[in-house]
Short mmCIF file of C-alpha atoms in Angstrom, two decimals:
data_model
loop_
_atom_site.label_atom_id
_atom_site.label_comp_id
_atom_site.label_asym_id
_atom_site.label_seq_id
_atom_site.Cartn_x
_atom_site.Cartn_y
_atom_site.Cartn_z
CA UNK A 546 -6.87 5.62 -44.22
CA UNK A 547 -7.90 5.60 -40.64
CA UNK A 548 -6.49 3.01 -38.47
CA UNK A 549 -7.06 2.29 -34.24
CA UNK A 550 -3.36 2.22 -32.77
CA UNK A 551 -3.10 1.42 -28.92
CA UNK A 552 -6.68 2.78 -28.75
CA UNK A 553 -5.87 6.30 -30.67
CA UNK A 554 -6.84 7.01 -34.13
CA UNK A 555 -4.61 7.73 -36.28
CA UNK A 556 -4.45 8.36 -40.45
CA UNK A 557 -1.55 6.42 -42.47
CA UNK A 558 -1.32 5.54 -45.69
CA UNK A 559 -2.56 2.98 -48.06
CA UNK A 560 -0.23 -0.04 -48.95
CA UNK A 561 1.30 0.20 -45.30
CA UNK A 562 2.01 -3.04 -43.69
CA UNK A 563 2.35 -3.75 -39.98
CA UNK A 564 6.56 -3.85 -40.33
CA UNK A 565 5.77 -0.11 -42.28
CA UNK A 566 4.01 0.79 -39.39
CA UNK A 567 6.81 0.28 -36.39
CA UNK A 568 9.36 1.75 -38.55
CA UNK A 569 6.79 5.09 -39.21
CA UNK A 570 6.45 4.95 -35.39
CA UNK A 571 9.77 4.76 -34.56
CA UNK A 572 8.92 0.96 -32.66
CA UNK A 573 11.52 -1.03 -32.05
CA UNK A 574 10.72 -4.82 -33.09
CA UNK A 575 12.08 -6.28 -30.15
CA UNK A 576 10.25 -7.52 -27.13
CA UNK A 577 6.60 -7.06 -28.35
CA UNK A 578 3.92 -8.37 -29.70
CA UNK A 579 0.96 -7.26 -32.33
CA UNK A 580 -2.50 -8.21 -32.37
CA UNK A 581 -4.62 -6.60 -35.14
CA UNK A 582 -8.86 -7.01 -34.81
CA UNK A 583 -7.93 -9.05 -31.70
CA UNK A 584 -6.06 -11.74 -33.76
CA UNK A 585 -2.07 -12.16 -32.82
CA UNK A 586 -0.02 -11.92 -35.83
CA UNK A 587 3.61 -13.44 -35.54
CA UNK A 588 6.69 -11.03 -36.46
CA UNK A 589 6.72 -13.39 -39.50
CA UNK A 590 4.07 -12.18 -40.74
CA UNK A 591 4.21 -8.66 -40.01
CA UNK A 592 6.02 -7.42 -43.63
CA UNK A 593 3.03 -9.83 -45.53
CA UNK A 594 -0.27 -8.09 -43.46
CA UNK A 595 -1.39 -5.18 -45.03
CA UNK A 596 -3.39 -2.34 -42.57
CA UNK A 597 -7.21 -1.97 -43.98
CA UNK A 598 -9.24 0.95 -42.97
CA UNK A 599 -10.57 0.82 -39.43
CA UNK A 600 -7.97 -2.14 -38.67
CA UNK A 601 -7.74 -1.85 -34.40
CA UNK A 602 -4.35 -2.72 -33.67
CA UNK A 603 -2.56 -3.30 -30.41
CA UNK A 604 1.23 -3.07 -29.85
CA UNK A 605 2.05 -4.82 -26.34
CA UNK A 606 5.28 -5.51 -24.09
CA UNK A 607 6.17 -6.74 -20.95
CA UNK A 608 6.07 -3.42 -18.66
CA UNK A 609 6.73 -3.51 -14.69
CA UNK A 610 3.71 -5.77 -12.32
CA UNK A 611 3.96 -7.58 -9.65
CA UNK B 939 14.54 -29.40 -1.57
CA UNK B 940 13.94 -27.14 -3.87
CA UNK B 941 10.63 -25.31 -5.34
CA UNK B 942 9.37 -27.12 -8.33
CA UNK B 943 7.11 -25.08 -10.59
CA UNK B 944 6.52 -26.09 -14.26
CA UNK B 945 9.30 -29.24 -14.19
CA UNK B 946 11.81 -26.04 -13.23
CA UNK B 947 13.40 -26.44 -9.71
CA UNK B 948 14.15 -23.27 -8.05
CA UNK B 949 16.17 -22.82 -5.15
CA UNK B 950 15.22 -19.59 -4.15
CA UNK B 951 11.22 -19.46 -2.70
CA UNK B 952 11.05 -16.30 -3.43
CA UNK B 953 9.13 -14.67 -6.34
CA UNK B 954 9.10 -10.76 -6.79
CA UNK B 955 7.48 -8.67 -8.78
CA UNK B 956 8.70 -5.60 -11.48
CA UNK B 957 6.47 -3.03 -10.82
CA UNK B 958 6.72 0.74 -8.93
CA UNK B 959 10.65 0.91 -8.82
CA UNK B 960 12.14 4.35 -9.80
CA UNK B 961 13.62 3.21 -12.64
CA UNK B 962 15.13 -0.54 -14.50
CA UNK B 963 18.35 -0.20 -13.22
CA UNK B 964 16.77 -0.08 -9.56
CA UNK B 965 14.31 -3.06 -10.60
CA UNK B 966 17.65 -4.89 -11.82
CA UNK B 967 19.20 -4.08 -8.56
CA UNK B 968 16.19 -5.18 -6.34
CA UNK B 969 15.92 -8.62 -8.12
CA UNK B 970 19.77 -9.24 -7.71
CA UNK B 971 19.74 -8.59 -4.22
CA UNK B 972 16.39 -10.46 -3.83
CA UNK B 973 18.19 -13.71 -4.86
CA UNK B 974 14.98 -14.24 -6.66
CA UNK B 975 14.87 -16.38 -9.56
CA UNK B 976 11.91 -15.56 -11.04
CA UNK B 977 10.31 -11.98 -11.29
CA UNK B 978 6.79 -11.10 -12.87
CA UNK B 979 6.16 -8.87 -15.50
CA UNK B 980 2.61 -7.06 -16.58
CA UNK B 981 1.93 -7.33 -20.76
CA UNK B 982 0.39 -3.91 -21.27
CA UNK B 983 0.43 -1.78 -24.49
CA UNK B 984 3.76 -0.10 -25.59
CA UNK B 985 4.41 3.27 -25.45
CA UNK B 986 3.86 4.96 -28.91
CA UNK B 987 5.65 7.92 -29.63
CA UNK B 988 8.93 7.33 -27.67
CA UNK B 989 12.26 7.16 -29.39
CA UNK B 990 13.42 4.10 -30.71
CA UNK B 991 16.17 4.22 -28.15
CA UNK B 992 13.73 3.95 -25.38
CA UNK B 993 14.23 0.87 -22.74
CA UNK B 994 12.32 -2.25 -22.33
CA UNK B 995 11.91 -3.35 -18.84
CA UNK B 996 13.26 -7.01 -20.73
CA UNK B 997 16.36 -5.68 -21.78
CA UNK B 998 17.01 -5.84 -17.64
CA UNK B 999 16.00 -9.10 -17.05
CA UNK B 1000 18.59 -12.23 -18.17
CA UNK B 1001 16.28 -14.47 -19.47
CA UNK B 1002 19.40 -17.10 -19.06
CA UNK B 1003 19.48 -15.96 -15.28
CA UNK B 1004 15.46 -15.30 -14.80
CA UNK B 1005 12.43 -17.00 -15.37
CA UNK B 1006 10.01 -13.89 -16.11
CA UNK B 1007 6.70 -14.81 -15.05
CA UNK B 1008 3.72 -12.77 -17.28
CA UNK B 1009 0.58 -11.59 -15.39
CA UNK B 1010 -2.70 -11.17 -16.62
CA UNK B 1011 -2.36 -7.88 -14.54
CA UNK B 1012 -5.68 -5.47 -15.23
CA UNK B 1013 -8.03 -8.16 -16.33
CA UNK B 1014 -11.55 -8.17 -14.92
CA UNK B 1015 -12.54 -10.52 -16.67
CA UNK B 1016 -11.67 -14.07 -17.62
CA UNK B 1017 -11.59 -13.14 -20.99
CA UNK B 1018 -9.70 -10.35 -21.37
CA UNK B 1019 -7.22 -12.66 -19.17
CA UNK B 1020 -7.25 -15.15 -21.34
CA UNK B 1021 -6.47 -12.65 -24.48
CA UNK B 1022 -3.42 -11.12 -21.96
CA UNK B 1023 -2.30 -15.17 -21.56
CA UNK B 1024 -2.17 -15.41 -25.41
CA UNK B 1025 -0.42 -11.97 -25.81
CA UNK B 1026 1.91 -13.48 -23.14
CA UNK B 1027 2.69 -16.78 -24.43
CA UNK B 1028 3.79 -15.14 -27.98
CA UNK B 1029 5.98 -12.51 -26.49
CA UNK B 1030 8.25 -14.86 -24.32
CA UNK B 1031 7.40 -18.36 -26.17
CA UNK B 1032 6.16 -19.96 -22.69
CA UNK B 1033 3.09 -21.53 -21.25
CA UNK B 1034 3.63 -19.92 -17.66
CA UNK B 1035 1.14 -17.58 -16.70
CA UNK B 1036 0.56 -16.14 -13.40
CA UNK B 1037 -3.13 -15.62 -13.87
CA UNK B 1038 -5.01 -12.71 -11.90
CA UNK B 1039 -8.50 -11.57 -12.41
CA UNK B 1040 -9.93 -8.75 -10.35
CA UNK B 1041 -12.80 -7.80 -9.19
CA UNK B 1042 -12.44 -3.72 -9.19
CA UNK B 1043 -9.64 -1.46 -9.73
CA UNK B 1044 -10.19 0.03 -5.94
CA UNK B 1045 -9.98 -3.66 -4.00
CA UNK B 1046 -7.92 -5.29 -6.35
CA UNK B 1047 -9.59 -8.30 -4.98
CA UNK B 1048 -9.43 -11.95 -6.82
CA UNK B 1049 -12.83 -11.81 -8.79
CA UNK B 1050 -13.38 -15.76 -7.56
CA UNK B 1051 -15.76 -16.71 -10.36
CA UNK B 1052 -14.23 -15.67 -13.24
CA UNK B 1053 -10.98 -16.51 -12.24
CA UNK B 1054 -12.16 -19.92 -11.87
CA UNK B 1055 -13.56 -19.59 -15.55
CA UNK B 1056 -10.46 -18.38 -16.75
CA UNK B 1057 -8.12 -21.01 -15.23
CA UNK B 1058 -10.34 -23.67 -16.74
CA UNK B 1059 -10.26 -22.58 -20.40
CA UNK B 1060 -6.67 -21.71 -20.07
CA UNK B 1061 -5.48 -25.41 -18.61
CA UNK B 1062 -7.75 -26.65 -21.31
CA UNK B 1063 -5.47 -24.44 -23.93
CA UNK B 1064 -2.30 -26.02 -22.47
CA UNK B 1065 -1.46 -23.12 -20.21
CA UNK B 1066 0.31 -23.88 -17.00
CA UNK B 1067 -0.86 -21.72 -14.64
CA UNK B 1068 0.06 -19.77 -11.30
CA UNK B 1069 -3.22 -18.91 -9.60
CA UNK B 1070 -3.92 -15.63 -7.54
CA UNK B 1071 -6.95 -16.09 -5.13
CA UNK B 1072 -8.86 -15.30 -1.87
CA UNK B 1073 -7.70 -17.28 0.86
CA UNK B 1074 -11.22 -18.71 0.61
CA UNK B 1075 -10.60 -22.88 1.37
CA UNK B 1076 -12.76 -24.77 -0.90
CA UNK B 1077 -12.19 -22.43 -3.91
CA UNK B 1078 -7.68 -23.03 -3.46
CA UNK B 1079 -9.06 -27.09 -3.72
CA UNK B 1080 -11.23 -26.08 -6.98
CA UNK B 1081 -8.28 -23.95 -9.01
CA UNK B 1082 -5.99 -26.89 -7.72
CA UNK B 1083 -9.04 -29.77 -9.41
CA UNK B 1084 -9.23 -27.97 -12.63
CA UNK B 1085 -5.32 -28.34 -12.79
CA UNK B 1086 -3.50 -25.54 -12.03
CA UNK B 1087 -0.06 -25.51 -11.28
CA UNK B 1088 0.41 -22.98 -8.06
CA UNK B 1089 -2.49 -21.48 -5.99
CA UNK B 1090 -1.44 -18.17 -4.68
CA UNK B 1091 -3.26 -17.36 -1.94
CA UNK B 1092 -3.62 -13.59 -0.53
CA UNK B 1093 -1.76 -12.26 2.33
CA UNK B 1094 -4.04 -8.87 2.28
CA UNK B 1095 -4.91 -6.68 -0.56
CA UNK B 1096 -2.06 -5.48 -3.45
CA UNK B 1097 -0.28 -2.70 -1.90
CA UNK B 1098 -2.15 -2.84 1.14
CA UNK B 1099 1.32 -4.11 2.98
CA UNK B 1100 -0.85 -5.47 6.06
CA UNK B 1101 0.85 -8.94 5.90
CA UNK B 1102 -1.05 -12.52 6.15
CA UNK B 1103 -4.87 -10.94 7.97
CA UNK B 1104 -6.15 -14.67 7.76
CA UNK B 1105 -3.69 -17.06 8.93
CA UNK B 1106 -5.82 -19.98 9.57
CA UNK B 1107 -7.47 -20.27 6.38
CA UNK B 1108 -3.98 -20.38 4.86
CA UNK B 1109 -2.73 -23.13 6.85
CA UNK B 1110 -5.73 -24.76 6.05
CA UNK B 1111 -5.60 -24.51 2.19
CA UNK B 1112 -1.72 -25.56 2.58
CA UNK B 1113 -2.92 -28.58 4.64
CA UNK B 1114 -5.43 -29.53 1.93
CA UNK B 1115 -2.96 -28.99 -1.30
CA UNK B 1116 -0.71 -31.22 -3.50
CA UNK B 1117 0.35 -28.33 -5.40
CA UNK B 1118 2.24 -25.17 -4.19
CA UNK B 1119 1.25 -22.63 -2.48
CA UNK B 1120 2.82 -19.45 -2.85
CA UNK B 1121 1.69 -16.51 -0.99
CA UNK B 1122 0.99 -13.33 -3.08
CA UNK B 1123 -0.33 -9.81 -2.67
CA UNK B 1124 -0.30 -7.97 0.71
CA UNK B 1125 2.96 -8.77 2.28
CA UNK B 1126 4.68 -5.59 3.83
CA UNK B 1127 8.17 -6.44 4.93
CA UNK B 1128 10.35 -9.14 6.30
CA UNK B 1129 8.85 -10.64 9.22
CA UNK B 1130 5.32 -11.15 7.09
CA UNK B 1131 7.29 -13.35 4.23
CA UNK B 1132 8.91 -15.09 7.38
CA UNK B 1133 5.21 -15.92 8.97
CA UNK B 1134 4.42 -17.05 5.28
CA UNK B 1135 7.26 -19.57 5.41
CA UNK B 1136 6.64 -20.93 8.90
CA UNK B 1137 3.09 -21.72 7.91
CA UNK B 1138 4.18 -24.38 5.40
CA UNK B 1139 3.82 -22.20 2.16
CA UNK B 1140 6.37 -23.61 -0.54
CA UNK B 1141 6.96 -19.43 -1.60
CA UNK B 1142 6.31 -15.73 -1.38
CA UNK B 1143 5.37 -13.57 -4.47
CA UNK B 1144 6.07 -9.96 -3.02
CA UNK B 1145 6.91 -6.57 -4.88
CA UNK B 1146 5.29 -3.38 -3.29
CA UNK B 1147 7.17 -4.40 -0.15
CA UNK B 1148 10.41 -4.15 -1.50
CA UNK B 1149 9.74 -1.12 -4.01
CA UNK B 1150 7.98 0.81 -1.81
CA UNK B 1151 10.11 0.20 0.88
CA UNK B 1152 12.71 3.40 1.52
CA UNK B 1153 15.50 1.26 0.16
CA UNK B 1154 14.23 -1.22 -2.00
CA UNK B 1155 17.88 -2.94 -2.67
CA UNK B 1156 18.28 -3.48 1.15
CA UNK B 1157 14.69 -4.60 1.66
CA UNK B 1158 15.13 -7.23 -1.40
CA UNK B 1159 18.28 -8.39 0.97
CA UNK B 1160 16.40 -8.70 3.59
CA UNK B 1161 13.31 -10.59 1.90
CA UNK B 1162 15.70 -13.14 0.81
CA UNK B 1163 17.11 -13.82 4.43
CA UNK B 1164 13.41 -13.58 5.28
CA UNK B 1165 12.42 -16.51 3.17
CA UNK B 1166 15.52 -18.99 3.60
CA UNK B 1167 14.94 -18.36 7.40
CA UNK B 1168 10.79 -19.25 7.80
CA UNK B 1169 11.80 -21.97 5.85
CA UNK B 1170 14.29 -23.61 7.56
CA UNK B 1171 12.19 -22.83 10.71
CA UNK B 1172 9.67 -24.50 9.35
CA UNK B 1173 11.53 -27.41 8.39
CA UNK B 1174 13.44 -27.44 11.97
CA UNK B 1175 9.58 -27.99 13.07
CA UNK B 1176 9.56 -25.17 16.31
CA UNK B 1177 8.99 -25.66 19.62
CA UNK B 1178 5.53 -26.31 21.23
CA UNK B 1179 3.91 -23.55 23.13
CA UNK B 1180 3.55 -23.38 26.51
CA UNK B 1181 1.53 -21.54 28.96
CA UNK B 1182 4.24 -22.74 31.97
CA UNK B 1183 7.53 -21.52 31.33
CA UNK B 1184 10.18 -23.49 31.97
CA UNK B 1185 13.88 -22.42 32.58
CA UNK B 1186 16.91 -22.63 30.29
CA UNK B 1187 19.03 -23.52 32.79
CA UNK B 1188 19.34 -26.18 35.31
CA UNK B 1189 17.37 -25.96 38.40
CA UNK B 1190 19.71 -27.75 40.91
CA UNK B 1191 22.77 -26.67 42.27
CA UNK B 1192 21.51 -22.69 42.03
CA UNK B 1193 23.41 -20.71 44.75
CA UNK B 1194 21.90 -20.07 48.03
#
């Protein structure tokens, strides 16, 4: 199925949830923080929310700003 | 005394920021020799398709040692700032925002109305927040009214290094506040933060000075003497003007 990631579209899988999806990306866990359809989901929840087709999901960290 | 901000007393007054270093290990450096204890970080998306061995900016930055201050850095609007304040309170499990909302990416001016929107729904969600702003009077009283924490007045532009360009309007919004007032944006090396101190502000939020300086570690140095110094001048309260001079020295008993 067709997913957004960081505003790219990409294909993955079906049954793929959002703790799937940083290991197939090679993301490390730490430090950031997942919103999916503009909703924040909490790294507790990332192993129960399954990706549905045309999910748009953001990965964010803290990066260098004054 | 120190600087209060958020029931958190800091003695250092000055703030930097993480961006346009060469690398972490020079950020680290910069904020060590900075003194700083608190150092502002952008929440921006992740970098997809590095290895998993790739550094975080974080894993620099002792959150024991550091208070890392988000920034709602690339809003233009007060709500994609408030979305970036939410991102930012879940990543480092804090209400402390440093809240910017521009007007255009060429400027990089304070977009005055919907920064005022912004701090108002993010007070009302419990955020304490840092405010960046014009040095525009009656707007640092407004943020300050609808509760936020800091006002953060503009020296100049981001980047623009030309140091504090309106320095009666600042004096004037420190005169008229009960909060903080820490300078940020626009201040290009030592003798600017020092000017920032002597007017009365409680702090200096600078990073393009030191990062874009030829030797950032040395200019971070030199920012921190920069701040304890305008402060304790300020405190010292300086001497009056005159138009007269007057000697140093006795005037009787010179040699004739």
């Amino acid at each position: 199925m067709n997913i957004i990631l960081n505003g790219e579209k990409i294909s993955v899988l079906l049954d793929i949830n959002l703790k799937d999806l940083l290991g197939l990306k090679n993301i490390k866990e730490k430090n950031i923080v997942i919103e999916v359809n503009k909703e924040i989901i909490s790294k507790n929840l990332w192993s129960n929310r399954n990706l549905e087709e045309n999910d748009e999901i953001e990965i964010v960290t803290a990066v260098g700003g004054g | 005394m120190d600087l209060v901000i958020n029931n958190i007393s800091y003695k250092s007054r000055l703030i930097i920021g993480s961006g346009k270093y060469k690398d972490f290990k020079e950020t680290q450096s910069a904020l060590l020799a900075s003194g700083a204890q608190m150092i502002t970080v952008a929440i921006k998306r992740t970098n997809i398709g590095q290895s998993k061995n790739q550094d975080n900016l974080l894993d620099y930055i002792d959150p024991s040692l550091y208070k890392i201050l988000p920034n709602t850095a690339g809003c233009y609007s007060a709500e994609d700032a408030i979305r970036v304040s939410l991102l930012a309170k879940e990543l480092l499990n804090d209400n402390l925002i440093k809240l910017e909302v521009l007007t255009d990416p060429e400027t990089l001016l304070p977009n005055e109305k919907e920064t005022v929107i912004a701090a108002k729904k993010l007070v009302k969600l419990g955020f304490s927040i840092m405010v960046y702003t014009t040095d525009n009077i009656s707007l640092a009283k407004e943020l300050e009214d609808i509760g936020c924490i800091a006002i953060m007045p503009l020296a100049s532009p981001i980047g623009t290094g030309q140091g504090i360009v309106n320095t009666k309007n600042l004096k004037k919004i420190i005169h008229n506040s009960n909060v903080p007032i820490i300078v940020d944006a626009g201040i290009g090396t030592a003798s600017d933060a020092t000017i920032a101190m002597e007017l009365g502000c409680d702090g200096v939020l600078l990073n393009s000075a030191i990062a874009m300086s030829n030797d950032p570690v040395l200019m971070a140095e030199a920012m921190k003497y920069a701040v304890i110094s305008g402060r304790q001048a300020y405190k010292a309260k300086r001497m009056s003007m005159r138009s007269i001079a007057s000697p140093s020295s006795n005037k009787k008993d010179v040699l004739s």
